[in-house]
């Protein structure tokens, strides 16, 4: 099993066991997307999970997370508030960012065609802002 799949499964198991999570269901409307509906005590939220083996690697020239298309992300946002969860190689490198914060507080790059995005820790102030979103706790704060 790839690191990506293993770490995503680990995250989902952790959420299933969390006291504040009432249910978690794989979102299957868009095949191949790593998206789940998470019902918490406060509300139902949509999470989209992505992985980068470069996250937290001090020897990497950059730490990009390649995103989805903007259309796919906007489709996920239509149903519930969207949270992007970025996974690195260990639990230390895990961040949960509400979508409104993602687009307003971070420098987000786009692929050449402008239809998809990528997130690099070293662009703008990203590395300075990112620690505010460490772990999964931000999922329960809003």
N, CA, C and O of each residue as an XYZ file, in Angstrom:
568
protein
N       0.849     -1.179      0.000
C       0.000      0.000      0.000
C       0.893      1.240      0.000
O       1.893      1.292      0.715
N       0.530      2.221     -0.794
C       1.328      3.447     -0.880
C       1.238      4.235      0.428
O       0.298      4.067      1.204
N       2.230      5.095      0.658
C       2.196      5.960      1.841
C       0.954      6.827      1.831
O       0.337      7.043      2.875
N       0.584      7.321      0.673
C      -0.593      8.168      0.559
C      -1.846      7.448      1.064
O      -2.581      7.982      1.894
N      -2.083      6.247      0.565
C      -3.266      5.485      0.987
C      -3.195      5.119      2.459
O      -4.194      5.213      3.172
N      -2.034      4.708      2.913
C      -1.860      4.304      4.313
C      -2.154      5.474      5.250
O      -2.875      5.316      6.236
N      -1.602      6.635      4.948
C      -1.797      7.793      5.815
C      -3.219      8.331      5.758
O      -3.738      8.814      6.764
N      -3.851      8.254      4.602
C      -5.256      8.666      4.511
C      -6.132      7.732      5.331
O      -7.028      8.191      6.039
N      -5.887      6.420      5.248
C      -6.661      5.465      6.049
C      -6.442      5.698      7.538
O      -7.379      5.605      8.331
N      -5.210      5.999      7.915
C      -4.903      6.283      9.319
C      -5.683      7.506      9.798
O      -6.241      7.496     10.895
N      -5.724      8.550      8.987
C      -6.475      9.757      9.330
C      -7.952      9.444      9.500
O      -8.565      9.873     10.477
N      -8.528      8.707      8.569
C      -9.955      8.388      8.640
C     -10.257      7.554      9.883
O     -11.263      7.795     10.552
N      -9.412      6.586     10.203
C      -9.606      5.791     11.435
C      -9.551      6.685     12.665
O     -10.340      6.514     13.594
N      -8.631      7.629     12.676
C      -8.519      8.562     13.793
C      -9.787      9.406     13.929
O     -10.280      9.619     15.037
N     -10.305      9.878     12.812
C     -11.533     10.664     12.854
C     -12.721      9.808     13.311
O     -13.571     10.283     14.064
N     -12.783      8.567     12.864
C     -13.877      7.679     13.275
C     -13.878      7.459     14.787
O     -14.938      7.271     15.383
N     -12.720      7.481     15.399
C     -12.598      7.260     16.847
C     -12.730      8.539     17.664
O     -12.884      8.474     18.884
N     -12.675      9.680     17.030
C     -12.728     10.958     17.744
C     -14.086     11.154     18.398
O     -15.122     10.911     17.781
N     -14.075     11.592     19.640
C     -15.316     11.803     20.390
C     -16.230     12.824     19.728
O     -17.453     12.705     19.806
N     -15.655     13.816     19.084
C     -16.449     14.896     18.514
C     -16.989     14.577     17.126
O     -17.735     15.372     16.556
N     -16.621     13.424     16.577
C     -17.121     13.023     15.260
C     -18.241     12.008     15.447
O     -18.059     10.972     16.086
N     -19.391     12.319     14.885
C     -20.530     11.419     14.992
C     -20.562     10.410     13.857
O     -20.976      9.267     14.050
N     -20.124     10.831     12.663
C     -20.048      9.897     11.538
C     -19.096     10.457     10.494
O     -18.848     11.661     10.427
N     -18.570      9.543      9.678
C     -17.728      9.925      8.559
C     -18.046      8.986      7.408
O     -18.014      7.764      7.558
N     -18.355      9.573      6.255
C     -18.799      8.795      5.104
C     -18.008      9.234      3.877
O     -17.888     10.427      3.600
N     -17.477      8.268      3.151
C     -16.748      8.552      1.911
C     -17.702      9.221      0.934
O     -18.826      8.761      0.733
N     -17.248     10.300      0.336
C     -18.055     11.027     -0.635
C     -17.777     10.431     -2.004
O     -16.681     10.600     -2.539
N     -18.727      9.753     -2.566
C     -18.508      8.982     -3.792
C     -19.071      9.646     -5.058
O     -19.009      9.068     -6.143
N     -19.603     10.827     -4.921
C     -20.190     11.482     -6.092
C     -19.128     11.767     -7.159
O     -19.412     11.695     -8.355
N     -17.925     12.087     -6.731
C     -16.819     12.334     -7.650
C     -15.788     11.243     -7.452
O     -14.997     11.298     -6.511
N     -15.789     10.259     -8.325
C     -14.906      9.106     -8.183
C     -13.445      9.535     -8.189
O     -13.038     10.446     -8.910
N     -12.677      8.845     -7.359
C     -11.254      9.099     -7.300
C     -10.868     10.269     -6.411
O      -9.680     10.532     -6.226
N     -11.823     10.961     -5.868
C     -11.521     12.088     -4.993
C     -11.394     11.586     -3.556
O     -12.153     10.722     -3.117
N     -10.447     12.128     -2.852
C     -10.252     11.774     -1.450
C     -11.087     12.714     -0.590
O     -10.556     13.572      0.114
N     -12.386     12.538     -0.661
C     -13.302     13.420      0.050
C     -14.241     12.603      0.940
O     -14.654     11.497      0.590
N     -14.564     13.181      2.101
C     -15.466     12.545      3.051
C     -16.365     13.606      3.664
O     -15.966     14.759      3.828
N     -17.584     13.200      3.999
C     -18.480     14.035      4.790
C     -18.276     13.646      6.245
O     -18.363     12.473      6.607
N     -18.004     14.646      7.070
C     -17.742     14.412      8.487
C     -18.811     15.139      9.286
O     -18.924     16.364      9.225
N     -19.588     14.377     10.032
C     -20.594     14.983     10.902
C     -19.989     15.122     12.288
O     -19.644     14.133     12.934
N     -19.865     16.378     12.738
C     -19.332     16.653     14.067
C     -20.480     17.106     14.961
O     -21.627     17.190     14.521
N     -20.165     17.392     16.210
C     -21.188     17.893     17.129
C     -21.773     19.210     16.642
O     -22.943     19.510     16.877
N     -20.935     19.996     15.954
C     -21.365     21.319     15.528
C     -22.122     21.313     14.208
O     -23.130     22.006     14.065
N     -21.640     20.530     13.240
C     -22.236     20.563     11.904
C     -21.624     19.461     11.040
O     -20.741     18.722     11.477
N     -22.114     19.371      9.805
C     -21.523     18.455      8.833
C     -20.540     19.245      7.989
O     -20.822     20.365      7.562
N     -19.381     18.643      7.757
C     -18.317     19.295      7.004
C     -17.822     18.349      5.931
O     -17.948     17.130      6.050
N     -17.266     18.916      4.893
C     -16.645     18.138      3.828
C     -15.138     18.270      4.018
O     -14.623     19.368      4.225
N     -14.433     17.135      3.944
C     -12.978     17.207      3.969
C     -12.435     16.644      2.665
O     -12.969     15.680      2.117
N     -11.386     17.249      2.189
C     -10.662     16.772      1.024
C      -9.224     16.589      1.464
O      -8.626     17.519      2.005
N      -8.655     15.416      1.245
C      -7.350     15.057      1.784
C      -6.353     14.850      0.649
O      -6.649     14.185     -0.343
N      -5.172     15.429      0.812
C      -4.100     15.244     -0.152
C      -2.795     14.981      0.591
O      -2.650     15.344      1.758
N      -1.857     14.354     -0.091
C      -0.598     13.921      0.516
C       0.586     14.398     -0.316
O       0.517     14.452     -1.544
N       1.670     14.744      0.371
C       2.929     15.032     -0.318
C       4.068     14.447      0.496
O       4.186     14.716      1.691
N       4.904     13.650     -0.147
C       6.052     13.078      0.556
C       7.113     14.135      0.830
O       8.049     13.886      1.590
N       6.983     15.305      0.225
C       7.938     16.383      0.441
C       7.593     17.259      1.640
O       8.429     18.050      2.077
N       6.392     17.140      2.178
C       5.982     17.976      3.306
C       6.888     17.682      4.501
O       6.978     16.543      4.960
N       7.544     18.703      4.987
C       8.416     18.546      6.131
C       9.812     18.063      5.795
O      10.643     17.935      6.694
N      10.097     17.793      4.536
C      11.421     17.338      4.124
C      12.312     18.562      3.935
O      12.143     19.323      2.982
N      13.255     18.743      4.845
C      14.097     19.934      4.801
C      15.059     19.920      3.625
O      15.623     20.961      3.287
N      15.262     18.773      2.992
C      16.177     18.706      1.850
C      15.456     18.943      0.521
O      16.105     19.127     -0.509
N      14.145     18.940      0.534
C      13.391     19.163     -0.708
C      13.511     20.625     -1.123
O      13.530     21.517     -0.275
N      13.589     20.865     -2.413
C      13.668     22.243     -2.905
C      12.352     22.979     -2.638
O      12.351     24.187     -2.400
N      11.266     22.269     -2.676
C       9.958     22.840     -2.366
C       9.050     21.728     -1.886
O       9.358     20.547     -2.050
N       7.941     22.104     -1.298
C       7.014     21.120     -0.746
C       5.635     21.296     -1.353
O       4.709     21.725     -0.666
N       5.484     20.973     -2.623
C       4.183     21.230     -3.245
C       3.143     20.155     -2.954
O       3.439     18.960     -2.919
N       1.950     20.610     -2.753
C       0.792     19.731     -2.743
C       0.054     20.047     -4.029
O      -0.385     21.179     -4.230
N      -0.083     19.080     -4.884
C      -0.817     19.317     -6.115
C      -2.290     19.137     -5.817
O      -2.715     18.100     -5.308
N      -3.048     20.142     -6.135
C      -4.453     20.129     -5.813
C      -5.296     19.560     -6.927
O      -4.823     18.894     -7.848
N      -6.520     19.851     -6.797
C      -7.502     19.413     -7.764
C      -7.802     20.588     -8.686
O      -7.158     21.635     -8.611
N      -8.772     20.402     -9.541
C      -9.212     21.541    -10.333
C     -10.066     22.439     -9.441
O     -10.661     21.978     -8.466
N     -10.118     23.697     -9.780
C     -10.972     24.617     -9.027
C     -12.432     24.182     -9.125
O     -13.183     24.327     -8.160
N     -12.843     23.651    -10.273
C     -14.227     23.186    -10.425
C     -14.549     22.063     -9.445
O     -15.613     22.068     -8.827
N     -13.642     21.101     -9.297
C     -13.873     19.989     -8.358
C     -13.996     20.496     -6.931
O     -14.879     20.070     -6.186
N     -13.111     21.402     -6.556
C     -13.154     21.960     -5.206
C     -14.459     22.722     -4.993
O     -15.089     22.596     -3.943
N     -14.863     23.507     -5.981
C     -16.118     24.256     -5.852
C     -17.316     23.322     -5.767
O     -18.281     23.628     -5.067
N     -17.275     22.198     -6.458
C     -18.356     21.216     -6.341
C     -18.431     20.639     -4.930
O     -19.524     20.443     -4.400
N     -17.288     20.369     -4.323
C     -17.282     19.862     -2.945
C     -17.807     20.909     -1.973
O     -18.472     20.565     -0.996
N     -17.524     22.158     -2.221
C     -17.947     23.251     -1.340
C     -19.448     23.484     -1.377
O     -19.987     24.102     -0.459
N     -20.139     23.014     -2.401
C     -21.575     23.262     -2.541
C     -22.392     22.579     -1.452
O     -23.493     23.032     -1.137
N     -21.888     21.523     -0.884
C     -22.685     20.696      0.018
C     -22.507     21.056      1.487
O     -23.482     21.129      2.235
N     -21.273     21.280      1.898
C     -20.954     21.588      3.301
C     -19.696     22.434      3.321
O     -18.975     22.493      2.325
N     -19.421     23.096      4.449
C     -18.148     23.821      4.547
C     -16.981     22.863      4.262
O     -16.949     21.739      4.763
N     -16.038     23.326      3.458
C     -14.937     22.482      3.013
C     -13.676     22.754      3.817
O     -13.312     23.904      4.066
N     -13.021     21.677      4.217
C     -11.728     21.726      4.891
C     -10.735     20.924      4.060
O     -11.025     19.801      3.648
N      -9.573     21.502      3.819
C      -8.513     20.811      3.103
C      -7.548     20.254      4.142
O      -7.060     20.990      5.000
N      -7.275     18.965      4.065
C      -6.332     18.350      4.991
C      -5.111     17.929      4.187
O      -5.201     17.126      3.258
N      -3.983     18.483      4.563
C      -2.710     18.202      3.905
C      -1.914     17.251      4.787
O      -1.662     17.542      5.956
N      -1.524     16.125      4.230
C      -0.765     15.119      4.961
C       0.668     15.066      4.456
O       0.921     15.083      3.252
N       1.593     15.003      5.392
C       2.990     14.737      5.074
C       3.307     13.316      5.500
O       2.405     12.493      5.654
N       4.566     13.033      5.686
C       4.996     11.662      5.963
C       4.751     11.209      7.393
O       4.764     10.007      7.658
N       4.526     12.138      8.330
C       4.262     11.780      9.729
C       3.127     12.647     10.262
O       2.714     13.604      9.607
N       2.619     12.312     11.454
C       1.554     13.093     12.071
C       1.979     14.535     12.342
O       1.142     15.436     12.386
N       3.282     14.750     12.524
C       3.787     16.096     12.746
C       3.507     16.991     11.545
O       3.359     18.205     11.686
N       3.436     16.387     10.373
C       3.201     17.129      9.142
C       1.786     16.879      8.653
O       1.562     16.206      7.647
N       0.836     17.441      9.392
C      -0.584     17.328      9.062
C      -1.239     18.658      9.377
O      -1.109     19.185     10.482
N      -1.953     19.200      8.383
C      -2.580     20.500      8.549
C      -4.013     20.438      8.053
O      -4.301     19.798      7.041
N      -4.923     21.113      8.775
C      -6.336     21.177      8.414
C      -6.696     22.645      8.224
O      -6.645     23.432      9.169
N      -7.058     23.007      7.004
C      -7.284     24.411      6.682
C      -8.699     24.599      6.133
O      -9.042     24.013      5.106
N      -9.525     25.411      6.803
C     -10.836     25.732      6.235
C     -10.645     26.422      4.886
O      -9.750     27.254      4.734
N     -11.475     26.083      3.918
C     -11.295     26.612      2.570
C     -11.255     28.139      2.527
O     -10.406     28.685      1.823
N     -12.135     28.868      3.249
C     -12.044     30.336      3.187
C     -10.670     30.854      3.640
O     -10.162     31.825      3.079
N     -10.071     30.216      4.642
C      -8.734     30.609      5.083
C      -7.699     30.262      4.017
O      -6.752     31.015      3.792
N      -7.885     29.130      3.374
C      -6.933     28.689      2.359
C      -6.817     29.712      1.235
O      -5.713     30.048      0.805
N      -7.953     30.204      0.762
C      -7.893     31.140     -0.363
C      -7.591     32.570      0.070
O      -7.187     33.385     -0.760
N      -7.776     32.898      1.356
C      -7.527     34.272      1.780
C      -6.177     34.461      2.480
O      -5.630     35.564      2.464
N      -5.639     33.419      3.083
C      -4.421     33.591      3.886
C      -3.167     32.994      3.258
O      -2.062     33.248      3.738
N      -3.316     32.208      2.198
C      -2.167     31.515      1.633
C      -1.908     31.949      0.197
O      -2.813     32.368     -0.526
N      -0.645     31.834     -0.190
C      -0.233     32.082     -1.565
C      -0.388     30.764     -2.315
O       0.366     29.818     -2.083
N      -1.359     30.706     -3.205
C      -1.682     29.468     -3.917
C      -1.262     29.626     -5.374
O      -1.671     30.567     -6.053
N      -0.450     28.704     -5.837
C      -0.030     28.730     -7.233
C      -1.024     27.993     -8.105
O      -1.836     27.208     -7.614
N      -0.956     28.245     -9.383
C      -1.810     27.539    -10.328
C      -0.948     26.846    -11.367
O       0.163     27.279    -11.674
N      -1.482     25.770    -11.893
C      -0.810     25.117    -13.010
C      -0.927     26.012    -14.231
O      -1.692     26.976    -14.226
N      -0.191     25.706    -15.250
C      -0.122     26.565    -16.438
C      -1.473     26.872    -17.053
O      -1.680     27.971    -17.566
N      -2.393     25.926    -17.012
C      -3.686     26.163    -17.653
C      -4.638     27.000    -16.800
O      -5.683     27.436    -17.283
N      -4.281     27.225    -15.532
C      -5.105     28.047    -14.657
C      -6.339     27.356    -14.118
O      -7.118     27.976    -13.395
N      -6.542     26.087    -14.448
C      -7.737     25.385    -13.996
C      -7.504     24.568    -12.735
O      -8.467     24.108    -12.121
N      -6.264     24.377    -12.337
C      -5.945     23.595    -11.148
C      -4.949     24.385    -10.307
O      -4.304     25.312    -10.799
N      -4.830     24.016     -9.052
C      -3.958     24.744     -8.148
C      -2.893     23.825     -7.555
O      -2.993     22.599     -7.607
N      -1.865     24.468     -6.986
C      -0.878     23.751     -6.208
C      -0.484     24.643     -5.043
O      -0.558     25.868     -5.128
N      -0.073     24.021     -3.975
C       0.230     24.716     -2.730
C       1.667     24.401     -2.350
O       2.040     23.240     -2.185
N       2.467     25.449     -2.212
C       3.871     25.284     -1.886
C       4.155     25.999     -0.570
O       3.819     27.172     -0.408
N       4.770     25.293      0.358
C       5.062     25.883      1.665
C       5.932     27.127      1.573
O       5.832     28.018      2.417
N       6.778     27.194      0.562
C       7.762     28.264      0.496
C       7.311     29.496     -0.284
O       8.096     30.429     -0.452
N       6.086     29.524     -0.758
C       5.590     30.708     -1.458
C       5.061     31.717     -0.442
O       4.365     31.349      0.505
N       5.388     32.969     -0.643
C       4.866     34.028      0.220
C       5.115     33.741      1.690
O       6.209     33.342      2.087
N       4.077     33.953      2.489
C       4.160     33.735      3.942
C       3.625     32.373      4.358
O       3.366     32.153      5.541
N       3.455     31.457      3.415
C       2.829     30.170      3.723
C       3.480     29.461      4.905
O       2.774     28.977      5.789
N       4.794     29.391      4.941
C       5.478     28.655      6.011
C       5.224     29.299      7.382
O       5.216     28.607      8.401
N       5.017     30.613      7.405
C       4.749     31.297      8.669
C       3.313     31.110      9.137
O       3.064     31.032     10.340
N       2.372     31.037      8.214
C       0.951     30.916      8.557
C       0.561     29.460      8.848
O      -0.308     29.207      9.682
N       1.190     28.523      8.177
C       0.813     27.110      8.251
C       0.744     26.528      9.672
O      -0.168     25.746      9.940
N       1.660     26.866     10.600
C       1.583     26.259     11.943
C       0.257     26.490     12.670
O      -0.107     25.707     13.548
N      -0.455     27.535     12.323
C      -1.754     27.802     12.955
C      -2.769     26.694     12.666
O      -3.779     26.581     13.361
N      -2.506     25.888     11.655
C      -3.473     24.884     11.203
C      -2.973     23.449     11.420
O      -3.512     22.513     10.830
N      -1.956     23.274     12.256
C      -1.383     21.947     12.491
C      -2.408     21.018     13.142
O      -3.172     21.430     14.015
N      -2.412     19.773     12.706
C      -3.293     18.762     13.286
C      -4.693     18.784     12.685
O      -4.925     19.362     11.624
N      -5.615     18.141     13.390
C      -7.000     18.097     12.907
C      -7.931     18.987     13.733
O      -9.116     19.100     13.419
N      -7.413     19.607     14.770
C      -8.251     20.446     15.627
C      -8.997     21.556     14.879
O     -10.142     21.845     15.230
N      -8.400     22.187     13.868
C      -9.174     23.230     13.157
C     -10.514     22.735     12.606
O     -11.420     23.535     12.375
N     -10.642     21.440     12.396
C     -11.905     20.875     11.910
C     -13.018     21.095     12.926
O     -14.191     21.146     12.557
N     -12.661     21.224     14.203
C     -13.663     21.344     15.269
C     -13.814     22.784     15.780
O     -14.630     23.044     16.663
N     -13.038     23.706     15.231
C     -13.052     25.086     15.758
C     -14.070     25.980     15.081
O     -14.442     27.011     15.641
N     -14.530     25.621     13.900
C     -15.413     26.532     13.152
C     -16.780     25.945     12.998
O     -17.655     26.567     12.398
